XYZ file of C-alpha atoms in Angstrom:
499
model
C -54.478 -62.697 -11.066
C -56.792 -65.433 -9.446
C -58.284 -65.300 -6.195
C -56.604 -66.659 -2.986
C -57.349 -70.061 -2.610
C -58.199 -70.989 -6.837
C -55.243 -71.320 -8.484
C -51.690 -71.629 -7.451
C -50.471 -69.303 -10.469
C -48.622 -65.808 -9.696
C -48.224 -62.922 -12.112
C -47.177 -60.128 -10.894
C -49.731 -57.149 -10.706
C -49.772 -54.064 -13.216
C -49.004 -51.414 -10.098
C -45.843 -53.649 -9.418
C -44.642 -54.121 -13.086
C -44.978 -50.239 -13.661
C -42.843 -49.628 -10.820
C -40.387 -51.944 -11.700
C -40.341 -50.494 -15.292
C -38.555 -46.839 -13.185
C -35.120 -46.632 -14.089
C -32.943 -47.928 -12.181
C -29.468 -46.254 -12.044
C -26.173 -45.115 -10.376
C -24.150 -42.063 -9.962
C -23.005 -41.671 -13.610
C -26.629 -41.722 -14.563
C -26.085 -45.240 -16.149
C -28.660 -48.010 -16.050
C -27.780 -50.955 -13.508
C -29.750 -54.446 -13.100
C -33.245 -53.756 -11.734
C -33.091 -57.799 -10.230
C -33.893 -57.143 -6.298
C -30.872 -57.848 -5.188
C -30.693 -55.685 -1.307
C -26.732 -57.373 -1.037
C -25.820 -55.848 -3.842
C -24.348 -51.935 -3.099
C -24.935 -51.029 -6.763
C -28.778 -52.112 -6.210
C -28.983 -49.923 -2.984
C -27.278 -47.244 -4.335
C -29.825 -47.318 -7.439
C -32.733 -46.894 -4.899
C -30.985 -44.140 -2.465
C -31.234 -42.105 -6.405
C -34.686 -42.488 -6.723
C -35.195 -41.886 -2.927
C -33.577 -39.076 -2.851
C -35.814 -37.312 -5.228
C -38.230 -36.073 -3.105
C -35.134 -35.255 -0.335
C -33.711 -32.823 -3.569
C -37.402 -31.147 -3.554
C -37.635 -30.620 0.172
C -34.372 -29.356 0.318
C -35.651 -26.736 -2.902
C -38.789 -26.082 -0.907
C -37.142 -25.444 1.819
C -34.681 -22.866 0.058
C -37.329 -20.914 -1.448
C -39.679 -20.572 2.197
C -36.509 -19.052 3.508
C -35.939 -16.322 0.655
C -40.053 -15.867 1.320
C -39.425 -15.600 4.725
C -36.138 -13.152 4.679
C -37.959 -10.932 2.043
C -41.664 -10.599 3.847
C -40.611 -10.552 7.552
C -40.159 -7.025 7.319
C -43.038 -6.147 5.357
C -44.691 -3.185 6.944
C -47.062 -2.665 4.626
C -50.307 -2.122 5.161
C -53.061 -4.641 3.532
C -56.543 -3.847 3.328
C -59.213 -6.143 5.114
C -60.649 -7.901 2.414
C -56.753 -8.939 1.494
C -56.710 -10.493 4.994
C -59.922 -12.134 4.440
C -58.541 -13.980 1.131
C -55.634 -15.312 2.822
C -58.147 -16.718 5.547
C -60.196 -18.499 2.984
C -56.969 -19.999 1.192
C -55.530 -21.095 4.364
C -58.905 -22.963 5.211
C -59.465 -24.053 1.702
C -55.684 -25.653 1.285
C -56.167 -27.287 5.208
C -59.392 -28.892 4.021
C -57.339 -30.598 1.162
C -54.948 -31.202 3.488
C -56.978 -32.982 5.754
C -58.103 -34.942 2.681
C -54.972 -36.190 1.839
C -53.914 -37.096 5.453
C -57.020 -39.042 5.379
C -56.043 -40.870 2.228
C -52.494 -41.969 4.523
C -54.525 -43.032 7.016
C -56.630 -45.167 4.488
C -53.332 -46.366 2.604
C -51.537 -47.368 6.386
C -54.501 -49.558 7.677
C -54.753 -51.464 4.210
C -51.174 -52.316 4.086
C -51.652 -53.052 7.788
C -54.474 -55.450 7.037
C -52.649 -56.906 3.486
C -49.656 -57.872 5.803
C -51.772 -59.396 8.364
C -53.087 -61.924 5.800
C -49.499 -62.270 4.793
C -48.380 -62.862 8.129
C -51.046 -65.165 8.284
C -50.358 -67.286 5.568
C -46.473 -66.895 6.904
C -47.505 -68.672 10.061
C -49.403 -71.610 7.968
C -46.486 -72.435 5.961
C -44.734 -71.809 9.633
C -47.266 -75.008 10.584
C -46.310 -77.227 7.887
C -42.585 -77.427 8.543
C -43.221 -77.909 11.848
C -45.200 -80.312 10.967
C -42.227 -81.953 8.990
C -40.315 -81.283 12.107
C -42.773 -83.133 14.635
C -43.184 -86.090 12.401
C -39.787 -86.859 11.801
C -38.774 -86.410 15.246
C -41.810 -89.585 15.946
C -40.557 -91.388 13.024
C -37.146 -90.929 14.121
C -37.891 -92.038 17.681
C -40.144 -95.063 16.783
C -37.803 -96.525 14.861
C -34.631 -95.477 16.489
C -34.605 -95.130 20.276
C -37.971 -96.953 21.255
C -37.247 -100.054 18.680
C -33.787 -100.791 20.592
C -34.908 -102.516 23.227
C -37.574 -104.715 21.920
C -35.535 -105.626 19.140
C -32.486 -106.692 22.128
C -35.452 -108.959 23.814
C -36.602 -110.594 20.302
C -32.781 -111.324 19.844
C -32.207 -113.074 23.339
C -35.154 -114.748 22.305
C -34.422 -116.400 19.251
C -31.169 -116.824 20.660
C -32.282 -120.225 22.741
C -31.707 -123.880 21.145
C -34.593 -125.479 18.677
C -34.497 -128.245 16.738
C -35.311 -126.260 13.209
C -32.875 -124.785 12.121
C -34.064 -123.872 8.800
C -36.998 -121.829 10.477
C -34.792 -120.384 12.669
C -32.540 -119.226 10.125
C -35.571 -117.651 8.218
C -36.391 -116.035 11.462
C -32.807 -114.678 12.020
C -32.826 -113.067 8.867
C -36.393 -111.113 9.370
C -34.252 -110.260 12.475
C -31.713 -108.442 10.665
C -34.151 -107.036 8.108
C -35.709 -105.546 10.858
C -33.251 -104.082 12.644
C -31.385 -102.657 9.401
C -34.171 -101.095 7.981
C -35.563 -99.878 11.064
C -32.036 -98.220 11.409
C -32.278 -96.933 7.655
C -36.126 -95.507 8.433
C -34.094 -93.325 11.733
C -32.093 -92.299 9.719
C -33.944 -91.046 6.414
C -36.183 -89.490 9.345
C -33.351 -87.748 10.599
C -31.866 -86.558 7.338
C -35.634 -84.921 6.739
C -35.665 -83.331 10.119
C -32.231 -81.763 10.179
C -31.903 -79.277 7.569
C -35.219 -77.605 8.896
C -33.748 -77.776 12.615
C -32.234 -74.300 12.681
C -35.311 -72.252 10.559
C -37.821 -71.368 13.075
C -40.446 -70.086 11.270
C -42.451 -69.454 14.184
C -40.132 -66.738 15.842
C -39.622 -64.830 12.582
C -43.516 -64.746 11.981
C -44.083 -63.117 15.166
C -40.992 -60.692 14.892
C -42.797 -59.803 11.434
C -46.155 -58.994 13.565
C -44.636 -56.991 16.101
C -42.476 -55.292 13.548
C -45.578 -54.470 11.715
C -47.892 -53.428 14.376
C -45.202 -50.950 15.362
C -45.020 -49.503 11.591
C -48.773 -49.330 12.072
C -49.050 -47.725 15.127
C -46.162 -45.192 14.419
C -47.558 -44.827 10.757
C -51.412 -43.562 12.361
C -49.455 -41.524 14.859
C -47.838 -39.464 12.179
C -50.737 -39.256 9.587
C -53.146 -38.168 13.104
C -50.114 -35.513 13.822
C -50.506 -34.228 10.503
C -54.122 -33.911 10.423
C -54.421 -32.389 13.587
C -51.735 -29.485 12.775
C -54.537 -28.990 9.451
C -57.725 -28.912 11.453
C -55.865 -26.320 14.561
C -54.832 -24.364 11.052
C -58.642 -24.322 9.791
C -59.611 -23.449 13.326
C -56.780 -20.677 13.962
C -57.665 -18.885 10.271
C -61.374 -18.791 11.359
C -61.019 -17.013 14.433
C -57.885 -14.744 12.635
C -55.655 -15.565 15.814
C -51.992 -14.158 14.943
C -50.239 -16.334 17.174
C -51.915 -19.284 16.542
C -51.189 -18.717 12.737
C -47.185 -18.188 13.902
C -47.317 -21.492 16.245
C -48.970 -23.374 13.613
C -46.657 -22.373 10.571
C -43.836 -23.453 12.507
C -45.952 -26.707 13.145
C -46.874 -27.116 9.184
C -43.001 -25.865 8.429
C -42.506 -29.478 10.572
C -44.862 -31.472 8.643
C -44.148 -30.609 5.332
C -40.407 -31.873 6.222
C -42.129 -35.207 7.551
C -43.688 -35.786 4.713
C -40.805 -35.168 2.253
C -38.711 -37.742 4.194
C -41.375 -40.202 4.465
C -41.978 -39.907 0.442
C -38.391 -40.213 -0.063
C -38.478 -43.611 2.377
C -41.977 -44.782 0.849
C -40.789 -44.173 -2.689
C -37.493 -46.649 -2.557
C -39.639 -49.065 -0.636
C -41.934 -49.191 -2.916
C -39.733 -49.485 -5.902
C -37.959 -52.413 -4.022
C -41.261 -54.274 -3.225
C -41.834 -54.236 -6.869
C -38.850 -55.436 -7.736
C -39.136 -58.082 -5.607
C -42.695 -59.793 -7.050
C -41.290 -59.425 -10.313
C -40.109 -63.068 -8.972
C -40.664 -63.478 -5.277
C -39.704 -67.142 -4.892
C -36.415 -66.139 -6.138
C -35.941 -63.000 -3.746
C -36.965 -65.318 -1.073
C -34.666 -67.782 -2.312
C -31.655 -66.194 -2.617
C -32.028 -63.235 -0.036
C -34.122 -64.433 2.957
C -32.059 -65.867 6.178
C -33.273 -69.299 6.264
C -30.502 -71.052 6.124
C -31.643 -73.509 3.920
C -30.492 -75.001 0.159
C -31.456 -72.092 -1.960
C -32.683 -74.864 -4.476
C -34.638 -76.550 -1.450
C -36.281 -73.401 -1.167
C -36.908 -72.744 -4.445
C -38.622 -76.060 -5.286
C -40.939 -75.537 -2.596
C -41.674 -72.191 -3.432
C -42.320 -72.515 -7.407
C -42.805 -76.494 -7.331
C -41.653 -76.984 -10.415
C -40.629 -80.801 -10.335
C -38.159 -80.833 -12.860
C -36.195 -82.876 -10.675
C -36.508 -84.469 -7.262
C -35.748 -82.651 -3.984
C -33.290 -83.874 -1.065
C -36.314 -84.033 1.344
C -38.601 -85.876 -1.451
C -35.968 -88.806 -1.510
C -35.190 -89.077 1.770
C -39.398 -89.490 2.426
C -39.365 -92.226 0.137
C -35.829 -93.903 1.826
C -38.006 -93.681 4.870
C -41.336 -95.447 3.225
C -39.122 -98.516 1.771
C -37.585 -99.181 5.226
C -40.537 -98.983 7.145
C -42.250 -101.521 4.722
C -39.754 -103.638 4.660
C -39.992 -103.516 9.325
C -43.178 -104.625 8.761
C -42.936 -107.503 6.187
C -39.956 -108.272 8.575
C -41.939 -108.130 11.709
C -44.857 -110.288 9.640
C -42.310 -113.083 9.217
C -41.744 -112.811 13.360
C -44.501 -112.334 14.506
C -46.379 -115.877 12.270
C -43.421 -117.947 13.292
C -41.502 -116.782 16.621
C -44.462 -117.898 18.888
C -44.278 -121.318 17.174
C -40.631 -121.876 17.948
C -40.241 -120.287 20.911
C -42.048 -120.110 24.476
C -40.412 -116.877 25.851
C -42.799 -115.057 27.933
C -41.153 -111.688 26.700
C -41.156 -112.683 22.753
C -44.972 -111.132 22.194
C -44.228 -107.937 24.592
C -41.056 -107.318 22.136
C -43.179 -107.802 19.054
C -46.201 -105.945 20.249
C -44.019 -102.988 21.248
C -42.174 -103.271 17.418
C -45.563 -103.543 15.739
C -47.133 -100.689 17.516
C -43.581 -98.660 16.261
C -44.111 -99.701 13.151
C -47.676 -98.338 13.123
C -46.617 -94.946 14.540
C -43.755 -94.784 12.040
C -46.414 -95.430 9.024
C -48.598 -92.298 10.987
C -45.837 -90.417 10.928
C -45.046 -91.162 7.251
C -48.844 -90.488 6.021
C -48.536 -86.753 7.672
C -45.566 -86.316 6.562
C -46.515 -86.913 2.394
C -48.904 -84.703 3.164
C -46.713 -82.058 4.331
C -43.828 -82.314 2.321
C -45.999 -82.135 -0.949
C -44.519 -78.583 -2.557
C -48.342 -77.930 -3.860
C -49.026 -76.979 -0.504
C -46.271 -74.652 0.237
C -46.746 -73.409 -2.986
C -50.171 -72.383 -2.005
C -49.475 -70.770 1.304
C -46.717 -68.899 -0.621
C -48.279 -67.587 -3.335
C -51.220 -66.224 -0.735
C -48.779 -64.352 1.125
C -47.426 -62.878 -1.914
C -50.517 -61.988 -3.440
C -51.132 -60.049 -0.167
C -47.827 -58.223 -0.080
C -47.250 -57.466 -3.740
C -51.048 -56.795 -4.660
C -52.749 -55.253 -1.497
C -49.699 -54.446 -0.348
C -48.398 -52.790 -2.573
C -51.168 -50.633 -4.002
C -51.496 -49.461 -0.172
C -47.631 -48.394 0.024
C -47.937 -46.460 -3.661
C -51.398 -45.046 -1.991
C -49.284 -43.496 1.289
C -46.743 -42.724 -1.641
C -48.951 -40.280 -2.984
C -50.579 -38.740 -0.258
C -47.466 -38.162 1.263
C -46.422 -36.504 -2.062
C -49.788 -34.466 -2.033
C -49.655 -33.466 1.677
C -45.869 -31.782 1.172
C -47.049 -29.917 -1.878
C -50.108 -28.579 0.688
C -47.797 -27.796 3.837
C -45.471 -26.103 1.418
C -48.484 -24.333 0.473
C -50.486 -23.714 3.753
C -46.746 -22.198 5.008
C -46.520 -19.799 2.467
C -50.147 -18.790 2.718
C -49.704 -18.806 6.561
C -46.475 -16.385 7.090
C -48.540 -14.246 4.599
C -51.178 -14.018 7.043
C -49.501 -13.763 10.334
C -47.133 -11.020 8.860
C -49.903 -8.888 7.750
C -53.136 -9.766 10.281
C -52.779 -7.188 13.086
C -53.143 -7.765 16.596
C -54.938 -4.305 17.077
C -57.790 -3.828 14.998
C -57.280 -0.665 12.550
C -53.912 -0.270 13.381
C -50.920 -1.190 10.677
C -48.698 -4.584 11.318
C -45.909 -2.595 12.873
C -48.449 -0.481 15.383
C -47.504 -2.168 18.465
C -43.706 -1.533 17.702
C -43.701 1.962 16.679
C -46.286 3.259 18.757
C -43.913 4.256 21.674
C -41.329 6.565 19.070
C -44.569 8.015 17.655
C -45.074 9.059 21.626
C -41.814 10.955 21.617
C -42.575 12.784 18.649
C -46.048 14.689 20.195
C -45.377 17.794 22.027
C -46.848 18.083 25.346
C -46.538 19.636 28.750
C -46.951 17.467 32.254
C -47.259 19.346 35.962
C -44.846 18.333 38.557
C -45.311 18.718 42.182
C -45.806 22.618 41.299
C -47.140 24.181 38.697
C -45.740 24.424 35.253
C -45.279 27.284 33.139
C -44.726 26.831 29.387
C -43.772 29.565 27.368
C -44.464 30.922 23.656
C -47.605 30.449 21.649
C -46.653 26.440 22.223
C -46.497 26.754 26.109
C -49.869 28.408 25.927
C -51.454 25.705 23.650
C -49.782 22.729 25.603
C -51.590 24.410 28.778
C -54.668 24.803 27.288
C -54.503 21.339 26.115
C -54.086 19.675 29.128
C -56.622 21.861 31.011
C -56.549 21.711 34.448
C -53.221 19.781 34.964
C -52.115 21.668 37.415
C -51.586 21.924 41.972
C -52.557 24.467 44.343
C -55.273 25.622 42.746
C -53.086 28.028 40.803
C -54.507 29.161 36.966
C -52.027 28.318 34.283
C -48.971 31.138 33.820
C -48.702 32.350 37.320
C -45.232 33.483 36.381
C -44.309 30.786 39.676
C -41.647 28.274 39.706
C -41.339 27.602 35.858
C -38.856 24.349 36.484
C -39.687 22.144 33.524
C -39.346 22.360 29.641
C -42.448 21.725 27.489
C -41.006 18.861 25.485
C -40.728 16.781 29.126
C -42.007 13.532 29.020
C -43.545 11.875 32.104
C -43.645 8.081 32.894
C -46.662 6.054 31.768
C -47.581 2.738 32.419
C -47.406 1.855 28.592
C -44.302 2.704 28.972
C -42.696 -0.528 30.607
C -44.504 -2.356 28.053
């Protein structure tokens, strides 16, 4: 492909033919037309198949982290430290690459962002030149229409008074009615070039595109900046071996890894559909774009291929015939009405006619100009060659890293409930220490004083008072033989034990 701006030529690129090349089919696993054709449910339905590709892997991924889940939740096993220590290192390894391929989304948004702006750009040129068409019809319309009916009424009750030559004033009668039928003819040819663009505004649609787009951008960064920061709070979390940071942060990853799935399965029809569509973009503009317009009109402006003339083309010319003939007509007038006639108002009506006709010839200069198809054709294929090259490659690029970054959440989960199952909040003590510790209290004899003392009896009695040394009122030594009220397996309350 050429540069913007050399050659008015389109092929389309290598990224979009290879896309285009993906199978396209339906339900029954037969092949349907691959034409971009977004009216068409069989179309749709071909590209809801290949989108839903990576919606059959999330719901698979998603499967398998609940059997992980269901089948390690319970894990009491103890790991050894330098087990720990490996999962920390994976978990800060796989957010690095992560990060990297959030970064790569980030890259891939802003350059579609900025190959969209340049189409959008050359959008609102083309957007100029049928206004353009619209403005200078609308003049043409009016200077020979509207503005040319009263002088032409004053020339008439001009030449309308007695002479004696009547063979001049019949020549002069004549350039009368030349001039007022193909003055009428010029309104109207400027009409008939003005009316089918009335109802496409160009304008509105251009800036509906921009807003559209800036909110894909804007909600596009948001998501990719999401992402990354749930990889750099991971990298940050393993490093300082924080359990419930890990557990807050799988759930967050558990989040982004469906994100990303649904945005691959969205980017991955879209892009498939984009390439169908610069296969031949005139056409999908053509046929498929609300304009309004004759898809033929369209087309010929579009490709400009002049195998035959357009509707506007003839009705430009219509419009250069009458005017020429308004001013041969207003030649013949203007030499010999003044000679005939004394009418104070005759050179008012024929300067305001010749300074019509001279606005109407403006008019028709700018509009040549405009309603040449080489220039559309140029606008066009610049805003094509933005969307389908730059475009395009940045779409596949978010593609991809959307791709990458679910394979790496699916990853940094797994690796992540590995670690928050097994890292202990208690140093030295085993993952289920702070839930067992209180039945391990119930199973250690001891002896506790009450308001009197205690007397424990047997060889355990004796060693439960000997252990607690000195646990006991009045000043009384241990087996006094006095008020013996409670057994030795009594338990008394704790403050660990409301917690």
């Amino acid at each position: 492909m050429g540069a913007p701006g050399v050659t008015d030529e389109y092929s389309p690129p290598r990224l979009s033919r290879m896309l285009h090349a993906l199978p396209h089919i339906n339900v029954t696993l037969h092949r349907v037309n691959d034409t971009f054709a977004p009216n068409s449910p069989v179309y749709l339905e071909s590209l809801g198949i290949l989108g839903s590709i990576p919606g059959a892997w999330l719901i698979l991924t998603l499967t398998v982290l609940l059997i992980y889940l269901l089948t390690r939740c319970c894990d009491r096993k103890q790991r050894p430290p330098r087990s720990i220590t490996a999962l920390k290192i994976t978990l800060m390894i796989l957010s690095v690459l992560c990060c990297g391929a959030i970064g790569v989304g980030l890259f891939g948004n802003d350059d579609l962002h900025n190959a969209m702006l340049q189409s959008i750009q050359a959008g609102n040129q083309l957007a100029a030149l049928v206004n353009t068409v619209k403005n200078q019809s609308s003049i043409l319309e009016e200077a020979m229409g509207s503005r040319a009916r009263a002088p032409l009424a004053r020339l008439a009750d001009a030449l309308d008074a007695p002479v004696a030559n009547q063979t001049a004033l019949g020549t002069l009668l004549r350039a009368l009615s030349a001039l007022r039928n193909n003055a009428s003819a010029a309104a109207s040819a400027a009409d008939n070039l003005r009316r089918p663009l009335a109802a496409l505004n160009l304008d509105a649609f251009m800036k509906r595109a921009w807003v559209w787009e800036a909110a894909r951008w804007a909600g596009g960064m948001a998501g990719w900046c999401c992402g990354g920061a749930v990889c750099v709070a991971l990298l940050a979390a393993a490093a300082r071996r924080s359990r419930r940071a890990l557990l807050l942060l799988c759930v967050g990853a558990l989040g982004a890894l469906v994100v990303c799935w649904l945005a691959g399965a969205v980017l991955a029809a879209a892009a498939v559909a984009a390439a169908d569509a610069c296969q031949e973009p005139a056409a999908a503009l053509a046929h498929h774009a609300p304009h309004n317009l004759p898809q033929d009109m369209v087309h010929y402006y579009l490709s400009c291929k002049v195998s035959r003339e357009n509707v506007l083309t003839a009705e430009l010319r219509n419009a250069q015939r009458a005017v020429v003939a308004v001013r041969q007509a207003l030649a013949v007038l203007a030499r010999g009405a003044p000679q005939l006639f004394n009418d104070p108002g005759l050179q008012p009506a024929l300067g305001a006619l010749g300074a019509g006709t001279g606005e109407a010839e403006r008019a028709l200069v700018a509009l040549s100009g405009a309603l040449e198809c080489r220039m559309a054709r140029a606008y066009f294929v610049a805003a094509a060659r933005a969307a389908c090259d730059a475009g395009l490659q940045a779409l596949s690029l978010q593609l991809l890293a959307a791709v990458a970054a679910g394979f790496l959440f699916t990853a940094i989960v797994l690796v992540d409930s590995h670690a928050w199952i097994y890292i202990n909040t208690n140093p030295g003590k085993p993952p289920s220490y702070g839930a067992d510790v209180h039945l391990m209290d119930f199973d250690k004899p001891r002896s506790r004083m009450s308001g009197s003392a205690t007397l424990g009896r047997g060889a355990g009695g004796a060693g439960a008072a000997a252990a607690l040394g000195g646990a006991h009122t009045l000043g009384r030594a241990p087996h006094n033989g006095k008020y013996a009220t409670l057994s030795k397996q009594c338990k008394t309350l704790e403050s660990s034990d409301f917690y």
